[in-house]
CSV table of C-alpha atoms in Angstrom, one decimal:
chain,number,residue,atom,x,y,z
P,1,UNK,CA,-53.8,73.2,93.0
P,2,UNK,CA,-50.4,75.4,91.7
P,3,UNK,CA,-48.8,72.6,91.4
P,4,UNK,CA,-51.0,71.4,88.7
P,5,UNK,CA,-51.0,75.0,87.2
P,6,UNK,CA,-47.2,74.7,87.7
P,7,UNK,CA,-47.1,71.7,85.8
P,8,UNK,CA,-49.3,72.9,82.8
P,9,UNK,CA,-47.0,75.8,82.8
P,10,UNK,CA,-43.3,74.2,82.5
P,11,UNK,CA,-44.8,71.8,79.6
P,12,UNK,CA,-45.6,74.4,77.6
P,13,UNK,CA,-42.3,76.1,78.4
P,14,UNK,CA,-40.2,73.5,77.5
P,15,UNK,CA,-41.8,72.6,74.7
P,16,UNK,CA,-43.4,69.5,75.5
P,17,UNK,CA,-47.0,70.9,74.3
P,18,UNK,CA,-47.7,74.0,72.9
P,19,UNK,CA,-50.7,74.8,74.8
P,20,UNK,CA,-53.5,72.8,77.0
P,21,UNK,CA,-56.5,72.7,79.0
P,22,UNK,CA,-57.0,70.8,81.9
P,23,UNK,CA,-60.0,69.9,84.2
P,24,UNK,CA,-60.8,67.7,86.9
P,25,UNK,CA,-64.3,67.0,88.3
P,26,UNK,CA,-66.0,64.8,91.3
P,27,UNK,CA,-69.6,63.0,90.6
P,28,UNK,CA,-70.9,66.4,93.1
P,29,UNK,CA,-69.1,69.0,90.5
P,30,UNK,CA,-65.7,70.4,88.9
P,31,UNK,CA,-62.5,70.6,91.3
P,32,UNK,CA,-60.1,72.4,89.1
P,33,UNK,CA,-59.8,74.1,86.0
P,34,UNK,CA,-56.8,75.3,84.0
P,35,UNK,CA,-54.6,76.5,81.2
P,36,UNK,CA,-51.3,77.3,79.5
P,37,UNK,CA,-50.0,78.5,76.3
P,38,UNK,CA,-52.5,81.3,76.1
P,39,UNK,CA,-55.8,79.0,75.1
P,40,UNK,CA,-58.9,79.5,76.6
P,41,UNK,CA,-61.2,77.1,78.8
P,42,UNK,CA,-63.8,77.0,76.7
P,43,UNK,CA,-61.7,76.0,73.4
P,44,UNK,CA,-62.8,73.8,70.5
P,45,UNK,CA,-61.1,70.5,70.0
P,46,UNK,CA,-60.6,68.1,67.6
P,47,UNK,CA,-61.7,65.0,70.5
P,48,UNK,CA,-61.7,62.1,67.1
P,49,UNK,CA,-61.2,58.7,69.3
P,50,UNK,CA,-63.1,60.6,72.2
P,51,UNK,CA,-66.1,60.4,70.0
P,52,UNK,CA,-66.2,56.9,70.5
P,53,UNK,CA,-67.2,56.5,74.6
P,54,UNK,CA,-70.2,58.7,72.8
P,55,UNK,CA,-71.2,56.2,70.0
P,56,UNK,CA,-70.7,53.4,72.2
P,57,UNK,CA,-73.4,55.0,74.7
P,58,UNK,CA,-76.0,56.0,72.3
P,59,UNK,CA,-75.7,51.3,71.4
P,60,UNK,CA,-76.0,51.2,74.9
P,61,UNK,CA,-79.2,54.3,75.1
P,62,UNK,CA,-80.8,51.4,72.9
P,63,UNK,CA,-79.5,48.6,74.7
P,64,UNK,CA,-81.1,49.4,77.9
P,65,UNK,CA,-84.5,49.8,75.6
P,66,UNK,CA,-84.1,46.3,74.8
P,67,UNK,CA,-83.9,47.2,71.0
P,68,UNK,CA,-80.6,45.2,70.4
P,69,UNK,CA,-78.8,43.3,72.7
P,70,UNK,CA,-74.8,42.5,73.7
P,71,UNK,CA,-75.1,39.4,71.2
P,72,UNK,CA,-77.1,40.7,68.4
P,73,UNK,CA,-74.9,39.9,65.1
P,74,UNK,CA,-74.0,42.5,63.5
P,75,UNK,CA,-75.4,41.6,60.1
P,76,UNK,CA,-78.8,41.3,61.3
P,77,UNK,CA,-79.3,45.0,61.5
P,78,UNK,CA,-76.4,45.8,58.8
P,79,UNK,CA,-76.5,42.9,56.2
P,80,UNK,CA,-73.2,44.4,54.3
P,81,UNK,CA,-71.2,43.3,57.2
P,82,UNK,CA,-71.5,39.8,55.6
P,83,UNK,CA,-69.7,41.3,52.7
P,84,UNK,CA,-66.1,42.0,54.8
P,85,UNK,CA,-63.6,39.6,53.8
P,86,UNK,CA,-61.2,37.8,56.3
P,87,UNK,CA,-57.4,38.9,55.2
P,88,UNK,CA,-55.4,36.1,55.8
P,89,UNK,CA,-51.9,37.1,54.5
P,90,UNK,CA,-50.8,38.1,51.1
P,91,UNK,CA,-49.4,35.6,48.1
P,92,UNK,CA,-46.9,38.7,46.5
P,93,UNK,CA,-48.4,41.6,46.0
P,94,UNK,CA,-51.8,40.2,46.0
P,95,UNK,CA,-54.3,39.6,49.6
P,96,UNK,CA,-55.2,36.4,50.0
P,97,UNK,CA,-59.5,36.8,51.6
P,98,UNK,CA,-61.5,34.1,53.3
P,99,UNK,CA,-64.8,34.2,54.2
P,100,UNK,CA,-65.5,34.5,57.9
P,101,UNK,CA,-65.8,31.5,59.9
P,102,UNK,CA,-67.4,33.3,63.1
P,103,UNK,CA,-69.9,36.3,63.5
P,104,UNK,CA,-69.2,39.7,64.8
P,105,UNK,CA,-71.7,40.9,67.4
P,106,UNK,CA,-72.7,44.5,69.2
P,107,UNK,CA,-70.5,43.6,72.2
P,108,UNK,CA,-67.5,42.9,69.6
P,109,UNK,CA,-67.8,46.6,67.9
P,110,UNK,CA,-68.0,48.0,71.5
P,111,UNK,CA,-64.9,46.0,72.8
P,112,UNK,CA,-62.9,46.5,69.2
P,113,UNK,CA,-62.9,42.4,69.4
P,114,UNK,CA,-64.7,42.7,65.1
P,115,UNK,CA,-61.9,42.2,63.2
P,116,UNK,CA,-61.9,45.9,61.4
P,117,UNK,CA,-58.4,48.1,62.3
P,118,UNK,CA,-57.1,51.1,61.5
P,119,UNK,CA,-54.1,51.2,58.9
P,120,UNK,CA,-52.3,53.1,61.3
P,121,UNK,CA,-51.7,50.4,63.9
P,122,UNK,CA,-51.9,47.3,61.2
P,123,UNK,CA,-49.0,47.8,58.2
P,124,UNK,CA,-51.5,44.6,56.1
P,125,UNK,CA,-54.8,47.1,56.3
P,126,UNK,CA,-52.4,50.1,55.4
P,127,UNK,CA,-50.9,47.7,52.3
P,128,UNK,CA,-54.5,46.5,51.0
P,129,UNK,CA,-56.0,50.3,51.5
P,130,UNK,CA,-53.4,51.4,49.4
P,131,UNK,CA,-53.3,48.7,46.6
P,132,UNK,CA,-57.3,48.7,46.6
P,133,UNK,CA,-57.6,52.7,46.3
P,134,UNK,CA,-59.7,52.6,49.3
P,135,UNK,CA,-60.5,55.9,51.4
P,136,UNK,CA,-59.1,55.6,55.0
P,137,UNK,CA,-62.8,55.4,57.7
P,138,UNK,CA,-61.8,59.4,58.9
P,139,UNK,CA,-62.5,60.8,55.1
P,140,UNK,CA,-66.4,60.2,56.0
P,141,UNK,CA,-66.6,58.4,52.8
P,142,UNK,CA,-69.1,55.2,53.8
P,143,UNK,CA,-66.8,53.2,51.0
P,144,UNK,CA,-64.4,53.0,54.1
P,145,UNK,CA,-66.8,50.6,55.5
P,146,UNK,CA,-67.3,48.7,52.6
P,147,UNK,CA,-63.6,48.7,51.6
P,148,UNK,CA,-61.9,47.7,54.9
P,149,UNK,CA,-61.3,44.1,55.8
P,150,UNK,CA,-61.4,42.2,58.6
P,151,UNK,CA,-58.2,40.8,59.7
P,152,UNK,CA,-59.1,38.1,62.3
P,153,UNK,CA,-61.8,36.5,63.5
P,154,UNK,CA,-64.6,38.3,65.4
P,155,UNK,CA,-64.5,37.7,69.4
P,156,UNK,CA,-60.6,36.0,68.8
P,157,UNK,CA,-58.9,39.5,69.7
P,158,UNK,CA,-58.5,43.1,70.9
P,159,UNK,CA,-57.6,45.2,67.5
P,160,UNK,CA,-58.1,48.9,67.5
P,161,UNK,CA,-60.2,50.3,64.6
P,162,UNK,CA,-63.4,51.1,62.6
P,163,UNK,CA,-65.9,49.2,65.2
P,164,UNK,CA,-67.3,52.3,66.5
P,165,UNK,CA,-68.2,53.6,63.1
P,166,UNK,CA,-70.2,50.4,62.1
P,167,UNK,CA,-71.7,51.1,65.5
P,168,UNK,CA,-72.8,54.2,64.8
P,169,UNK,CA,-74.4,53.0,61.5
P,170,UNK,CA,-76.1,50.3,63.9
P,171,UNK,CA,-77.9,53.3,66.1
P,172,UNK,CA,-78.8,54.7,63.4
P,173,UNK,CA,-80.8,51.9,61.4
P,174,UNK,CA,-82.0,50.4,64.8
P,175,UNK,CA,-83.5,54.2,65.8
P,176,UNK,CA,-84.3,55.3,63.1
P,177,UNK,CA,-82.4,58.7,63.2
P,178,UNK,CA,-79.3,59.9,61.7
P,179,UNK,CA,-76.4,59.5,64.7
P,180,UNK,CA,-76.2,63.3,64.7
P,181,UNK,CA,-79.6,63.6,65.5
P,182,UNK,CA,-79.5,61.0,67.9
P,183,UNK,CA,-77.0,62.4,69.9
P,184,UNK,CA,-78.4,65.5,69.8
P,185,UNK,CA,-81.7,64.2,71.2
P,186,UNK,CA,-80.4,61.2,73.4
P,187,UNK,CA,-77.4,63.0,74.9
P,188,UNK,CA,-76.1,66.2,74.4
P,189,UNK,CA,-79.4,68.0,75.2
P,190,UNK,CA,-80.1,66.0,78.6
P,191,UNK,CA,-76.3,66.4,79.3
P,192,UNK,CA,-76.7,70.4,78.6
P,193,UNK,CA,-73.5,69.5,76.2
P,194,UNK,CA,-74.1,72.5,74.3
P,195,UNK,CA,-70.4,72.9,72.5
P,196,UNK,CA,-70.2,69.4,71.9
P,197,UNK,CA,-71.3,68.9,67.9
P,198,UNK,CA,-70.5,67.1,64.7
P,199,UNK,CA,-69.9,70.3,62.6
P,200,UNK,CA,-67.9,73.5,63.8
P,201,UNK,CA,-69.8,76.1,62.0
P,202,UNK,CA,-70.7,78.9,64.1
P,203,UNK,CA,-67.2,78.3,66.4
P,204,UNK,CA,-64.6,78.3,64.3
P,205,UNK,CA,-63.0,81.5,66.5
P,206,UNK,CA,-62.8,79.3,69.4
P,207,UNK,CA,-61.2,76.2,67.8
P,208,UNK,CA,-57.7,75.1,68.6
P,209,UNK,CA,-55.0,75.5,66.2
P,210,UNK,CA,-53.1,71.9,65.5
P,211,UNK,CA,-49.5,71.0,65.2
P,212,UNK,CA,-47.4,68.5,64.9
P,213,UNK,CA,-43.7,67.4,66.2
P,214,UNK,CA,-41.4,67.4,63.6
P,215,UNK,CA,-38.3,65.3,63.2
P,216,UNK,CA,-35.9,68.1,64.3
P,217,UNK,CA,-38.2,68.2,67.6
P,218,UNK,CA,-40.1,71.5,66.4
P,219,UNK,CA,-43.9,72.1,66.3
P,220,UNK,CA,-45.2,73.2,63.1
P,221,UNK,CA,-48.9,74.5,62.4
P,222,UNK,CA,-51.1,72.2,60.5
P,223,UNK,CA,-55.3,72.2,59.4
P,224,UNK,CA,-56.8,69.2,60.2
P,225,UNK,CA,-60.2,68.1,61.3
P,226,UNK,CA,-63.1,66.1,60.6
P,227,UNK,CA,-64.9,66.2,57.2
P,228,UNK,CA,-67.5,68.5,56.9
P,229,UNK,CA,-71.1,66.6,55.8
P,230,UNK,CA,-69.3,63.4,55.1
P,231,UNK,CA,-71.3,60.7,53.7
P,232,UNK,CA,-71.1,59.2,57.1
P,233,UNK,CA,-70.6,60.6,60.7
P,234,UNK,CA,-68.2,57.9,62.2
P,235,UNK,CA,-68.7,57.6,65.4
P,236,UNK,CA,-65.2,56.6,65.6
P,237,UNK,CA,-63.5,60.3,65.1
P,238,UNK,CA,-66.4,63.1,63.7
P,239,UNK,CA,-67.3,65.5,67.0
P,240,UNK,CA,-65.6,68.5,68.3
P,241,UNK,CA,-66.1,69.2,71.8
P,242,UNK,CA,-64.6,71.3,74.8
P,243,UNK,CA,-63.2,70.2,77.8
P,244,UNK,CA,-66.3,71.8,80.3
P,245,UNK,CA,-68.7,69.7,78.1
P,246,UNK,CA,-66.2,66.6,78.1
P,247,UNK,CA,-66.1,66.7,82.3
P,248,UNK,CA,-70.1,66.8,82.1
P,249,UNK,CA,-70.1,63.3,80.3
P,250,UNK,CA,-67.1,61.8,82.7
P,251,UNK,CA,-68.9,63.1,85.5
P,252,UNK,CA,-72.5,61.4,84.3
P,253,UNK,CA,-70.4,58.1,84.5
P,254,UNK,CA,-69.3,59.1,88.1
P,255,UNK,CA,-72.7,59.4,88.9
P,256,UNK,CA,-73.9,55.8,87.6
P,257,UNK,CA,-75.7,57.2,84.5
P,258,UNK,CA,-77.2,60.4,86.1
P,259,UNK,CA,-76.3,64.1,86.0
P,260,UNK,CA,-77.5,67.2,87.5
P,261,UNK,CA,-81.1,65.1,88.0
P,262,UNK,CA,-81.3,64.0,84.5
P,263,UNK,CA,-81.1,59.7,84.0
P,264,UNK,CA,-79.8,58.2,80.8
P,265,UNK,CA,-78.7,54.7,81.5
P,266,UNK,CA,-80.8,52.4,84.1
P,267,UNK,CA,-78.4,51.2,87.0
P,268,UNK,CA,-78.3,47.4,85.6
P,269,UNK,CA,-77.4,49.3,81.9
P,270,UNK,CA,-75.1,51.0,83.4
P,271,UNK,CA,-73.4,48.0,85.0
P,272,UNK,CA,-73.5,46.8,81.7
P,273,UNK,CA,-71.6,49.7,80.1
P,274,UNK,CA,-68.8,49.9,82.5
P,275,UNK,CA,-67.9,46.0,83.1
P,276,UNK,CA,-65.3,44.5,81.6
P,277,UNK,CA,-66.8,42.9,78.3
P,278,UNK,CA,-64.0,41.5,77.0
P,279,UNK,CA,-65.0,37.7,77.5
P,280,UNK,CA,-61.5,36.8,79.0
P,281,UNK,CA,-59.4,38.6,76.7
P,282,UNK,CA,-57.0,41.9,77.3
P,283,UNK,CA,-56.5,44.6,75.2
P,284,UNK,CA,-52.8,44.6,73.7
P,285,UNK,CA,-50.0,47.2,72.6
P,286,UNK,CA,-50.5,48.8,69.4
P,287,UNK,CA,-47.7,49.2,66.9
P,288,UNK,CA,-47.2,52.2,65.0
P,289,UNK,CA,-46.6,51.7,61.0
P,290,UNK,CA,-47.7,55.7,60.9
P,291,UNK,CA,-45.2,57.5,63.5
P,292,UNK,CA,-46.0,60.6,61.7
P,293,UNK,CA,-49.6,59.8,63.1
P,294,UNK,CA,-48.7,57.7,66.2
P,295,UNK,CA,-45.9,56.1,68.5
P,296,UNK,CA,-46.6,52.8,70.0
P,297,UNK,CA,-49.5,52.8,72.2
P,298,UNK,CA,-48.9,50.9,75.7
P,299,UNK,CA,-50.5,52.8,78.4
P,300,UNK,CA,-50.1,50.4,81.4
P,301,UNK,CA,-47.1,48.2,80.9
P,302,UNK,CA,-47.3,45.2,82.4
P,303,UNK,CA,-50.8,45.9,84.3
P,304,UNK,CA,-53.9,44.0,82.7
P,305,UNK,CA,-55.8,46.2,80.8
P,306,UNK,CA,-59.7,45.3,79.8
P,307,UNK,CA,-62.2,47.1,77.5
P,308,UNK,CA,-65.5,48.1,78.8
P,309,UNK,CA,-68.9,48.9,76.5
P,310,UNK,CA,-67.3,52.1,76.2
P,311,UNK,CA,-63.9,52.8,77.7
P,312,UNK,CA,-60.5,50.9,78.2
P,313,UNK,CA,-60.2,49.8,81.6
P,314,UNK,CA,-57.3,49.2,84.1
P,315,UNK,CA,-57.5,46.7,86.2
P,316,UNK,CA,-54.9,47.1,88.4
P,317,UNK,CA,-53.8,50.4,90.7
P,318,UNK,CA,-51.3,52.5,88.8
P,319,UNK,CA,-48.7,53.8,91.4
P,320,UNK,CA,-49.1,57.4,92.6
P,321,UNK,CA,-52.0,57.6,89.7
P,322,UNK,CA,-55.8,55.9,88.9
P,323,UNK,CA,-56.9,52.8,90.9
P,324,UNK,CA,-57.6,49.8,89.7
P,325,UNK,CA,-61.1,49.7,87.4
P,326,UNK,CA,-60.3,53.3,85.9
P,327,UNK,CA,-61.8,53.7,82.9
P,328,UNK,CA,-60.2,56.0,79.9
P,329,UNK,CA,-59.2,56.4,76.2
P,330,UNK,CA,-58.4,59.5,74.1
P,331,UNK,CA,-58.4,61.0,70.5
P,332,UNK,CA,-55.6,60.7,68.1
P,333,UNK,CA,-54.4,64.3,68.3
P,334,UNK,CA,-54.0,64.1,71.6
P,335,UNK,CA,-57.0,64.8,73.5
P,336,UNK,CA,-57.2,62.3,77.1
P,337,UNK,CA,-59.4,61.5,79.7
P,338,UNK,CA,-59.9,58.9,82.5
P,339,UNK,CA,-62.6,58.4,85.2
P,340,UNK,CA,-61.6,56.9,88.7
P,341,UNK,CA,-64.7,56.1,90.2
P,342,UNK,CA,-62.8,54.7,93.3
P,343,UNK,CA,-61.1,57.6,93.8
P,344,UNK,CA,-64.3,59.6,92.7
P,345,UNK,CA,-61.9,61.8,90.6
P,346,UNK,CA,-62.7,62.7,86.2
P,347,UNK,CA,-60.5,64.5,84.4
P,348,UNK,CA,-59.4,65.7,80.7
P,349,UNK,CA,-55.9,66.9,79.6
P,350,UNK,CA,-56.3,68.4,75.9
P,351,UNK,CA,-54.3,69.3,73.5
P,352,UNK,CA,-53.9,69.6,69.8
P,353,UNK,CA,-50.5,67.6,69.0
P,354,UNK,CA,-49.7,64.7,66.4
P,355,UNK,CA,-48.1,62.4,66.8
P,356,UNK,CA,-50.1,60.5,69.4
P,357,UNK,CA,-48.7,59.7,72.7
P,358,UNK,CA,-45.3,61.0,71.4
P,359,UNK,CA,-42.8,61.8,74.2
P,360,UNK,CA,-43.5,65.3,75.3
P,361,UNK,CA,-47.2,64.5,75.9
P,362,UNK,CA,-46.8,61.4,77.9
P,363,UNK,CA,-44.4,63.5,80.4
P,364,UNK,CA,-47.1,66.0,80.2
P,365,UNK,CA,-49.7,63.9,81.3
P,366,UNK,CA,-48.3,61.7,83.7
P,367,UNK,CA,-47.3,64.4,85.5
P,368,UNK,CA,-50.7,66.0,85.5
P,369,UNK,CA,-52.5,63.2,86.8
P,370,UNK,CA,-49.8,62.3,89.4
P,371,UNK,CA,-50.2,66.0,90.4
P,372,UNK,CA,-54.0,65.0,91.0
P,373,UNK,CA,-53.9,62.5,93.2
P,374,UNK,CA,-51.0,64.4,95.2
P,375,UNK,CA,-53.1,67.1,95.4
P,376,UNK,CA,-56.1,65.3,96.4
P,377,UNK,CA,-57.3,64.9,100.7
């Protein structure tokens, strides 16, 4: 494995990320571990969009229990999603709304098929946030929910957003618990997940500074995180985690729902939670209107690309990298896993970097992970 240390090494050097931590793991343990840039292993991050593979298991935790199902609408357990409007385009300055024809279900939050996205990816929910005063979903503020539209029809399309916060707000009416509590109970504890929480207090010494690129190609120091006691966890964006607790939940999923003797999903659940759910459809680029946030997001051009209960999916072998029914995703400050079952290979590459997926961390990465398979017998 020095080439992969190697590797971590000359992106730091050059600039490309200013520090990382990097693990891969098998479904019978960890393979390698490392670091550069003078972090430890056991660092805090920031995981935000990693949070949702979480949410997503806890529907599925209840799923499996045969409290709500794929195809239960949304509004049955959450009646306020009735309220969303349907932004159809904009007469001047003001949003033209319709009232849903069709009805979002639990399998359309998990697949981000609900019509809800983020402003940063969609410049007509960053326009009506911004005319209507409306808080964006990461302040915690549960007027997010209330505030953002839909903008298309439920099941009609892949669009990348607040569906794993309503979800979270579904586990939580459905159990009965607050999501924090939940997860605490349902996952973390059987998953021994101890560094893996929704608040930092009591490890702010270990957590990862921040930065972002600036326009002269610099990286400059900036405070970030999740909201402390918001008025919602969103499932979407609100834990902190490490990267030895993250490779505990990728290598439960290599295991089919099972780790270190402890079972969370049954094996028809976890089927479920790892098939392509998308109903036909494929999960398309994303568009930046944020750069400051975000490039374009395209992570397999030209491969088709599916979305599971709870991860993206490739569906197609990546040369010299994952095979074909990989399952992955990552958090917006550039934190990234993926799980390979037919390779039997997890991993996580983490770092602290806006914007997301710019430049010097997609060379980073792809050369990590080609390094993997390289390395591997």
């Amino acid at each position: 494995m020095q080439s992969i240390d190697a590797i971590l090494s000359e992106a730091v050097r050059t600039g490309d990320l200013p520090f990382v931590v990097a693990m891969t793991g098998g479904a019978s343990g960890m393979t390698y571990s490392g670091t550069a840039g003078g972090i430890e292993p056991d660092a805090v991050f920031r995981i935000y969009s990693m949070t949702k593979a979480i949410g997503a298991l806890a529907a599925m935790l209840l799923i499996d229990r045969r409290l709500i199902g794929f195809d239960t609408p949304v509004a049955e357990i959450l009646p306020a999603w009735n309220d969303l409007p349907l932004l159809t385009g904009w007469d001047g300055e003001t949003p033209v709304l319709a009232k849903p024809a069709r009805t979002a279900t639990i399998r359309h939050l998990m697949t981000h098929r609900s019509g809800v996205e983020y402003d940063t990816w969609n410049a007509d929910v960053k326009r009506y946030l911004a005319l209507n005063h409306i808080p964006r979903s990461a302040s915690g503020d549960l007027a997010a929910l209330a505030g953002h539209p839909l903008t298309f029809e439920p099941g009609t399309r892949w669009g990348y957003g607040l569906s794993a916060d309503w979800l979270g707000r579904v586990v939580e009416t459905v159990s009965g618990h607050r999501i924090d509590a939940f997860c605490q109970a349902e996952i973390f504890n059987p998953l021994a997940m101890s560094d893996t929480v929704f608040e930092i207090d009591g490890r702010e010494d270990r957590l990862a500074p921040a930065y972002r690129r600036t326009k002269e190609g610099d990286l400059s120091e900036i405070t970030l995180g999740p909201p402390s006691a918001p008025g919602f966890y969103g499932m979407g964006h609100a834990l902190y985690s490490t990267a030895p607790d993250y490779m505990r939940f990728l290598r439960m999923i290599l295991n089919k729902g099972t780790l270190d003797g402890v079972r969370l999903l049954s094996d028809a659940a976890f089927t479920q939670f790892c098939a392509d759910q998308m109903e036909g459809l494929q999960v398309q680029r994303m568009i930046s209107v944020s750069p400051s946030s975000s490039a374009d997001v395209d992570l397999f051009p030209g491969l088709p690309v599916t979305h599971s209960a709870g991860f993206l999916r490739v569906e197609a072998d990546v040369p010299g990298k994952r095979r074909a029914g990989s399952m992955s995703w990552a958090g917006l400050c550039n934190t990234h896993y993926w799980i390979d079952p037919n390779s039997d290979v997890a991993a996580v590459f983490m770092t602290q970097l806006l914007p997301f997926v710019e430049p010097g961390i997609s060379r980073a990465y792809d050369a990590f992970e080609r390094a993997v398979y390289a390395a591997a017998p």
